[in-house]
Coordinates of N, CA and C and ligand atoms in Angstrom, one line a residue:
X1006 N -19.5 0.8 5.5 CA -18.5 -0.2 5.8 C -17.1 0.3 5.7
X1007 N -16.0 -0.2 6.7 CA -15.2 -0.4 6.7 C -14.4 -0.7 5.6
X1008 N -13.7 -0.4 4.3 CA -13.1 -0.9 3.6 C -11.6 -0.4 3.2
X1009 N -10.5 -1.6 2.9 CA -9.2 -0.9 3.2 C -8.9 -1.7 1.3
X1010 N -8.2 -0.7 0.6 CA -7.5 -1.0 -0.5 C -6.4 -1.1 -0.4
X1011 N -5.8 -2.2 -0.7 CA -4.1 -2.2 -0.5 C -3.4 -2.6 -2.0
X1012 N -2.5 -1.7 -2.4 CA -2.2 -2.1 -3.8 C -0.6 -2.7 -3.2
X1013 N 0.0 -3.7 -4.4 CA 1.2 -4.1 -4.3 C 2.2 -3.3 -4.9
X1014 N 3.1 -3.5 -4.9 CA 4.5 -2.9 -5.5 C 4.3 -2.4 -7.0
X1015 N 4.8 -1.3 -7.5 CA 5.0 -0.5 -8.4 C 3.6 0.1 -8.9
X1016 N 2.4 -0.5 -8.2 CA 1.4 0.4 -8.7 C 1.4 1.9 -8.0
X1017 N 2.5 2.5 -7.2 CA 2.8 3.9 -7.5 C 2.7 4.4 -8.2
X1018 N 3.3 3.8 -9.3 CA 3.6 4.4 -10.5 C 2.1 4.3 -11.6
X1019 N 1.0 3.9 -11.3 CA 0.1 4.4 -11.9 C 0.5 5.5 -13.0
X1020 N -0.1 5.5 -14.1 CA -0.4 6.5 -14.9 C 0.7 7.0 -15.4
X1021 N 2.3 6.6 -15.0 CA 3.5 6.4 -15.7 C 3.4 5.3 -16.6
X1022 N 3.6 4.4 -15.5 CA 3.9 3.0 -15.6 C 3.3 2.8 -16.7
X1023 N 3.8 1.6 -18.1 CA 2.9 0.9 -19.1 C 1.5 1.4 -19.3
X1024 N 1.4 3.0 -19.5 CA 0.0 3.2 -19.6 C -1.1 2.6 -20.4
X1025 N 0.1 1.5 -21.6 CA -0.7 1.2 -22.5 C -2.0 -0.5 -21.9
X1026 N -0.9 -0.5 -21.0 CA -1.8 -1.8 -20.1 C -2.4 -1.1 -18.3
X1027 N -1.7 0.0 -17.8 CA -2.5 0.5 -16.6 C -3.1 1.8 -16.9
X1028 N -3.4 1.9 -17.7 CA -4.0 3.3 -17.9 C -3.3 4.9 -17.5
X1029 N -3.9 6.0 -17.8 CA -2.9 7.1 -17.7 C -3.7 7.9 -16.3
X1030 N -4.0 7.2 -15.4 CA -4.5 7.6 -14.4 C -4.1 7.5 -13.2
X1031 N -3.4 8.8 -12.3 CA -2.8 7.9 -11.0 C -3.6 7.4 -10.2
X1032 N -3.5 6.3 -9.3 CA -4.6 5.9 -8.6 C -5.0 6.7 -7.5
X1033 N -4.1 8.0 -6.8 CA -5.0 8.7 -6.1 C -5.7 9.5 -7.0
X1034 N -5.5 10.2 -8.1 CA -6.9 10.5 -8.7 C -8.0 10.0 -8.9
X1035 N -7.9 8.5 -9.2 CA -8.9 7.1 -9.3 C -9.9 7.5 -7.5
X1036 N -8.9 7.2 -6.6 CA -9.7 7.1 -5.7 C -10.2 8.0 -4.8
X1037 N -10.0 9.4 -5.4 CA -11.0 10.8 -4.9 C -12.0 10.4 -5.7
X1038 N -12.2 9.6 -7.1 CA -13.2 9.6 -7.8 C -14.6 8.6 -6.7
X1039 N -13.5 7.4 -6.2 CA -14.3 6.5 -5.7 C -14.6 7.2 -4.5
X1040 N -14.4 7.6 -3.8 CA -14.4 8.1 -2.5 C -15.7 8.7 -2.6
X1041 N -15.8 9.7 -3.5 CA -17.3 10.6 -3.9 C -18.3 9.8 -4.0
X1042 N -18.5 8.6 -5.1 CA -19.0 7.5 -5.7 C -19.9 6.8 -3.8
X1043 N -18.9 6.5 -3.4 CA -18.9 6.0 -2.2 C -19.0 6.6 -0.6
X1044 N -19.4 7.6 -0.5 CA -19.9 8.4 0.5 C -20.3 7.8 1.8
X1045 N -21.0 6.1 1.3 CA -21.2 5.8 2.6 C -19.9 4.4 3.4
X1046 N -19.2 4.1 2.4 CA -18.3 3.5 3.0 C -17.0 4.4 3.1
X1047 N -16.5 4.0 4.5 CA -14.9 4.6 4.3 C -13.8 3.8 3.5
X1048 N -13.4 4.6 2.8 CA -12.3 3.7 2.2 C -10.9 3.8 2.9
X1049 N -10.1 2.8 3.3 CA -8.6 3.6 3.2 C -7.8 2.7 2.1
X1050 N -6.8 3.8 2.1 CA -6.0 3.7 0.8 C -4.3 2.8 1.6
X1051 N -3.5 1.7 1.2 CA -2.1 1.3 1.2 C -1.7 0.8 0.2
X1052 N -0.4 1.6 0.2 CA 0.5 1.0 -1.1 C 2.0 0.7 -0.6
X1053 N 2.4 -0.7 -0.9 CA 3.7 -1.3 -0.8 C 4.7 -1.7 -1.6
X1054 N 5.6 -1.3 -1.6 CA 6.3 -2.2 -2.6 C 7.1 -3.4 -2.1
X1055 N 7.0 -4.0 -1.1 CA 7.6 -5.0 -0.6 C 6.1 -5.7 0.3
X1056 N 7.0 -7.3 -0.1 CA 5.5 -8.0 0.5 C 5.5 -8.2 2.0
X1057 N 6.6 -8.1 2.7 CA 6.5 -8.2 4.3 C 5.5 -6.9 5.0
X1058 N 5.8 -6.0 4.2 CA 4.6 -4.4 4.8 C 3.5 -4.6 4.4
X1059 N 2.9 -5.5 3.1 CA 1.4 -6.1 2.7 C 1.2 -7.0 4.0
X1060 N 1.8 -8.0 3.8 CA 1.4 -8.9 5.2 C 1.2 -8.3 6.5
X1061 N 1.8 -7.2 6.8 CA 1.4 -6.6 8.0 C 0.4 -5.9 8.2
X1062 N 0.0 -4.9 6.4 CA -1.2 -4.3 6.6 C -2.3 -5.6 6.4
X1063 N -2.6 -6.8 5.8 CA -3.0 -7.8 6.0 C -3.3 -7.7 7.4
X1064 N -2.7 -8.0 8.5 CA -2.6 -8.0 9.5 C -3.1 -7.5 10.3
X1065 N -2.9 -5.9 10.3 CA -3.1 -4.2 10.5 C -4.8 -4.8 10.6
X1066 N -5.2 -4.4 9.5 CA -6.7 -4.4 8.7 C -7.4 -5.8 8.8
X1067 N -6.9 -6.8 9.0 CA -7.9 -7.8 8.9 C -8.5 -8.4 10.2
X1068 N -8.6 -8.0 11.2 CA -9.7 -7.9 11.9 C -10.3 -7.1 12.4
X1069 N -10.4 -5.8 11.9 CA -11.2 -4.8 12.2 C -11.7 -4.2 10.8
X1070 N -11.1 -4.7 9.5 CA -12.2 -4.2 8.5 C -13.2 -4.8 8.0
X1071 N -14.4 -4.6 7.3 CA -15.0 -5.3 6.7 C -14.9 -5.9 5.5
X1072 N -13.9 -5.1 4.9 CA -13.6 -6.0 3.5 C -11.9 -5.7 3.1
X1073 N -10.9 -6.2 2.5 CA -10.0 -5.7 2.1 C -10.1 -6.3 0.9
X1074 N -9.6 -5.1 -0.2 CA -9.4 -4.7 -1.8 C -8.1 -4.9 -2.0
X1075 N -7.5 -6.2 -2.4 CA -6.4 -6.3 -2.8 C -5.8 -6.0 -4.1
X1076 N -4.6 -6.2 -4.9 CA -3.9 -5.7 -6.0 C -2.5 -6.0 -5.4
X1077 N -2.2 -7.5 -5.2 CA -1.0 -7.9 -5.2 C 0.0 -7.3 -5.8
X1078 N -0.6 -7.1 -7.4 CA 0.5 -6.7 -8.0 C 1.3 -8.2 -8.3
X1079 N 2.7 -7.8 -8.5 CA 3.4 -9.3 -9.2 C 3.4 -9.9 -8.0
X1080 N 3.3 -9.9 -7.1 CA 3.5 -10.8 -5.9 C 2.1 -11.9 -5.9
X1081 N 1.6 -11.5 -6.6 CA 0.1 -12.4 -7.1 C 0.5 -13.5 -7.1
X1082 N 2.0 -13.7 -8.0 CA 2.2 -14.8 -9.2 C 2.8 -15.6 -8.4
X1083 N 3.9 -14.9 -7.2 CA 4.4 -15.8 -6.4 C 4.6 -16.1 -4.8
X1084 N 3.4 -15.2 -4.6 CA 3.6 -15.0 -3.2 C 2.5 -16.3 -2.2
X1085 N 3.3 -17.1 -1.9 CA 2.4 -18.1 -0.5 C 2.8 -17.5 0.7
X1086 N 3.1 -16.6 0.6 CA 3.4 -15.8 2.3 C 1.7 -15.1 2.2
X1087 N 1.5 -14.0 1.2 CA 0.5 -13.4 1.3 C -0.5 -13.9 1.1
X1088 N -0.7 -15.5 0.4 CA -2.2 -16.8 0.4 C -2.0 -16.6 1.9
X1089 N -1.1 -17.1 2.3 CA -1.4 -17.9 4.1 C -1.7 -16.4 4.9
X1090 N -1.6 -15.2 4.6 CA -1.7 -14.0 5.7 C -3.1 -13.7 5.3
X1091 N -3.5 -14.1 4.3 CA -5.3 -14.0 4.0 C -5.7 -14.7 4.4
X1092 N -5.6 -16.4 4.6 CA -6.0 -17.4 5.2 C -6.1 -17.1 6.6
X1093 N -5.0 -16.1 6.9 CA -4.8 -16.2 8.7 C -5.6 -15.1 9.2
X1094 N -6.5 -14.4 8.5 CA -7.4 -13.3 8.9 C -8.3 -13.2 9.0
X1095 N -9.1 -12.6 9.6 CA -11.2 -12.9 9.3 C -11.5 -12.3 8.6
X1096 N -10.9 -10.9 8.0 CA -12.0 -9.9 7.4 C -11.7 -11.1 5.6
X1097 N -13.1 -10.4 4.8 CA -12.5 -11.2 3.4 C -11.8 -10.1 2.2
X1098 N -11.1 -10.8 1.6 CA -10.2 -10.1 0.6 C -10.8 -10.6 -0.5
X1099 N -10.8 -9.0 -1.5 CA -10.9 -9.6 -2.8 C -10.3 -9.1 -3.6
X1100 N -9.3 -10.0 -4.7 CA -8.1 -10.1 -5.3 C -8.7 -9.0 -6.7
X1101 N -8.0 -8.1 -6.8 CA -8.5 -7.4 -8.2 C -7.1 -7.2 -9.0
X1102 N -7.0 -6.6 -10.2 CA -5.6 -6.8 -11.4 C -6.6 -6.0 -12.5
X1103 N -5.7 -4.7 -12.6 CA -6.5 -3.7 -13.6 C -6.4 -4.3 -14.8
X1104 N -5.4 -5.4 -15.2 CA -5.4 -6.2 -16.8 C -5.9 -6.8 -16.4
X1105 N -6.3 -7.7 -17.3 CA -6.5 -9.3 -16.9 C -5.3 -9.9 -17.4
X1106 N -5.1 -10.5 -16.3 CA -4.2 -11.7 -16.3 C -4.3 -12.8 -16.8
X1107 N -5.1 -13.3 -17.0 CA -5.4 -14.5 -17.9 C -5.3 -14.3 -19.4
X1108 N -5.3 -13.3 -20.3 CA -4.4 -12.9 -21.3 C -3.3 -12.2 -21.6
X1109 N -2.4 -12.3 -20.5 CA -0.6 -12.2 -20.3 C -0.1 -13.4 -20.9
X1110 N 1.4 -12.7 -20.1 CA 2.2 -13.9 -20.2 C 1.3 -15.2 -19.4
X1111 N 2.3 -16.2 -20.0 CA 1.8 -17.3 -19.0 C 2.5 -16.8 -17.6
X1112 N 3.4 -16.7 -17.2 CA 3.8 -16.7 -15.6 C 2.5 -15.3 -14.7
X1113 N 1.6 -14.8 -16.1 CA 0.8 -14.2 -14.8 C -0.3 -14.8 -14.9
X1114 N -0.3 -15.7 -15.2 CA -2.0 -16.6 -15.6 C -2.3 -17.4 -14.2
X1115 N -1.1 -17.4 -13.5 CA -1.4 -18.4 -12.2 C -1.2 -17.2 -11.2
X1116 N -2.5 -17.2 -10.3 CA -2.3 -16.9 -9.1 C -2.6 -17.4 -7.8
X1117 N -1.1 -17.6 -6.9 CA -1.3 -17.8 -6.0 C -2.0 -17.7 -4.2
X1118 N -2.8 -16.4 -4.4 CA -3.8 -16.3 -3.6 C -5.2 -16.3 -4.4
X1119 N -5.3 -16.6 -5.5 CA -6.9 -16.7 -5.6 C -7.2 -17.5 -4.6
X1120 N -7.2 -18.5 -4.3 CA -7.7 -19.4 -3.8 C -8.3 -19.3 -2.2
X1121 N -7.0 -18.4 -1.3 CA -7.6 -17.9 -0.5 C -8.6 -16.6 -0.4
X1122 N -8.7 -15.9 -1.8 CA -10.1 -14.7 -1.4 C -11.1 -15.2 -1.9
X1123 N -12.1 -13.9 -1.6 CA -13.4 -14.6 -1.5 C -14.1 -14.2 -2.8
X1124 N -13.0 -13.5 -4.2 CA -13.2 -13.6 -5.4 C -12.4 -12.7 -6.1
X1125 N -12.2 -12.8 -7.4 CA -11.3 -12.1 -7.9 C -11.4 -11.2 -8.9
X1126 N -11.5 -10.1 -9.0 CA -12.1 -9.6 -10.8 C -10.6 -8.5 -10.9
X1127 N -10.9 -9.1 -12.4 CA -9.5 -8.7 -13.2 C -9.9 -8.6 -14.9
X1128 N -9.1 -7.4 -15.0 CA -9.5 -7.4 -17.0 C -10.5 -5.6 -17.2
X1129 N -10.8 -5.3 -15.9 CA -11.1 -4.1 -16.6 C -10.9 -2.8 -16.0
X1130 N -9.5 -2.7 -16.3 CA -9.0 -1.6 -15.8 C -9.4 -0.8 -14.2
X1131 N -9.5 0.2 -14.5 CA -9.4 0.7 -12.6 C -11.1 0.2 -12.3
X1132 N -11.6 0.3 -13.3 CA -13.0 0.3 -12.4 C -12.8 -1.4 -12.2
X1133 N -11.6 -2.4 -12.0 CA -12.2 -3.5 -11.3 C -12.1 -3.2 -9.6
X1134 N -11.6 -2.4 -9.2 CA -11.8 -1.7 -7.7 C -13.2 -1.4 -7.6
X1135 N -13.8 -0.8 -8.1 CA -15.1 -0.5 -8.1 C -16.2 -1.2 -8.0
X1136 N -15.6 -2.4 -9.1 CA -16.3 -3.7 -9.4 C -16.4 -4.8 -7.9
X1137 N -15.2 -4.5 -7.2 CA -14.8 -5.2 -6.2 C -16.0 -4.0 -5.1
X1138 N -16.1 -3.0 -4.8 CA -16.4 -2.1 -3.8 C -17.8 -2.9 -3.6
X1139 N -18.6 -2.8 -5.4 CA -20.1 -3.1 -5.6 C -20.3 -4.8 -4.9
X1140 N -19.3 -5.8 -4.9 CA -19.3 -6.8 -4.8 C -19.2 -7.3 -3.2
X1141 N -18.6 -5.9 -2.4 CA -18.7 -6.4 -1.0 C -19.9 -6.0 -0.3
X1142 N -20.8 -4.8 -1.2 CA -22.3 -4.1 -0.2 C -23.0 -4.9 -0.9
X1143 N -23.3 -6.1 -2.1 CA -24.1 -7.0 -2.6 C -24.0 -8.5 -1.8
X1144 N -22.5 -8.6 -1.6 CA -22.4 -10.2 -1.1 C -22.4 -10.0 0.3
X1145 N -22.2 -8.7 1.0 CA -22.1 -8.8 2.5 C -22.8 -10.4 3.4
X1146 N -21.6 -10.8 4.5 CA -22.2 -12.4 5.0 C -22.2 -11.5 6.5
Ligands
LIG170 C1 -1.5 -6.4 -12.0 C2 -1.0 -7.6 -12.9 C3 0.3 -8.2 -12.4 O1 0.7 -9.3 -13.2 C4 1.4 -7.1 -12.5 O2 2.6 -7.6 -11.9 C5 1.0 -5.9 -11.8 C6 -0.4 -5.4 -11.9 C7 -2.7 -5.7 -12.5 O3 -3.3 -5.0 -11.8 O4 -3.1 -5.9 -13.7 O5 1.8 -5.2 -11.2 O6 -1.7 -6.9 -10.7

């Protein structure tokens, strides 16, 4: 399968960043790990830090992939541009967050696109990518 990961803003900085909440791992070392793991799907990898270039790769990728692997990033908490640019696409997205969010602050406990993917896992670090990978070759529609 077809599969495109697109992370949001500042997860660049992987394995700098707050390693005590994202771990000390950059995410392209995470994803030669997956890539091996995964031999039979192609993966591609995008990272933005601004939400108008998400919505385009939204755009880019959603009728010709089979699944997109989201990571909003903070744009999770406030973005209805990027709910309505998953709503406006066929392929399905699923929302993943290496913390969980639901034991943050309160402003990251709400997110604004859960509602348009087609599920969300968050809370366990990088392998919730993985968790997301296992969840689109099991639920395939
Ligand atoms: C995040 C959680 C968001 O609240 C935060 O803004 C991020 C990363 C996560 O993966 O845990 O940048 O999406």
């Amino acid at each position: 399968m077809n599969i495109v990961i697109i992370n949001g803003p500042n997860l660049n900085l992987l394995g700098h960043r707050e390693p005590d909440i994202y771990g000390k791992r950059t995410f392209e070392e995470y994803l030669d790990e997956l890539r091996v793991a995964y031999p039979q799907h192609n993966i591609e990898y995008a990272q933005s830090n601004c939400e108008g270039t998400i919505i385009d790769l939204l755009h880019r990728y959603g009728f010709s992939a089979d699944a997109i692997v989201l990571n909003a990033a903070a744009y999770t908490h406030t973005s209805i541009a990027i709910a309505d640019a998953i709503r406006a696409i066929d392929t399905p997205v699923i929302e993943v967050h290496i913390s969980n969010i639901y034991a943050r602050e309160p402003y990251r406990r709400q997110s604004m696109i859960a509602e348009a993917c087609r599920g969300s896992i968050a809370g366990f670090g990088l392998d919730s990518y993985r968790l997301a990978i296992e969840s689109i070759a099991t639920n395939k529609k």
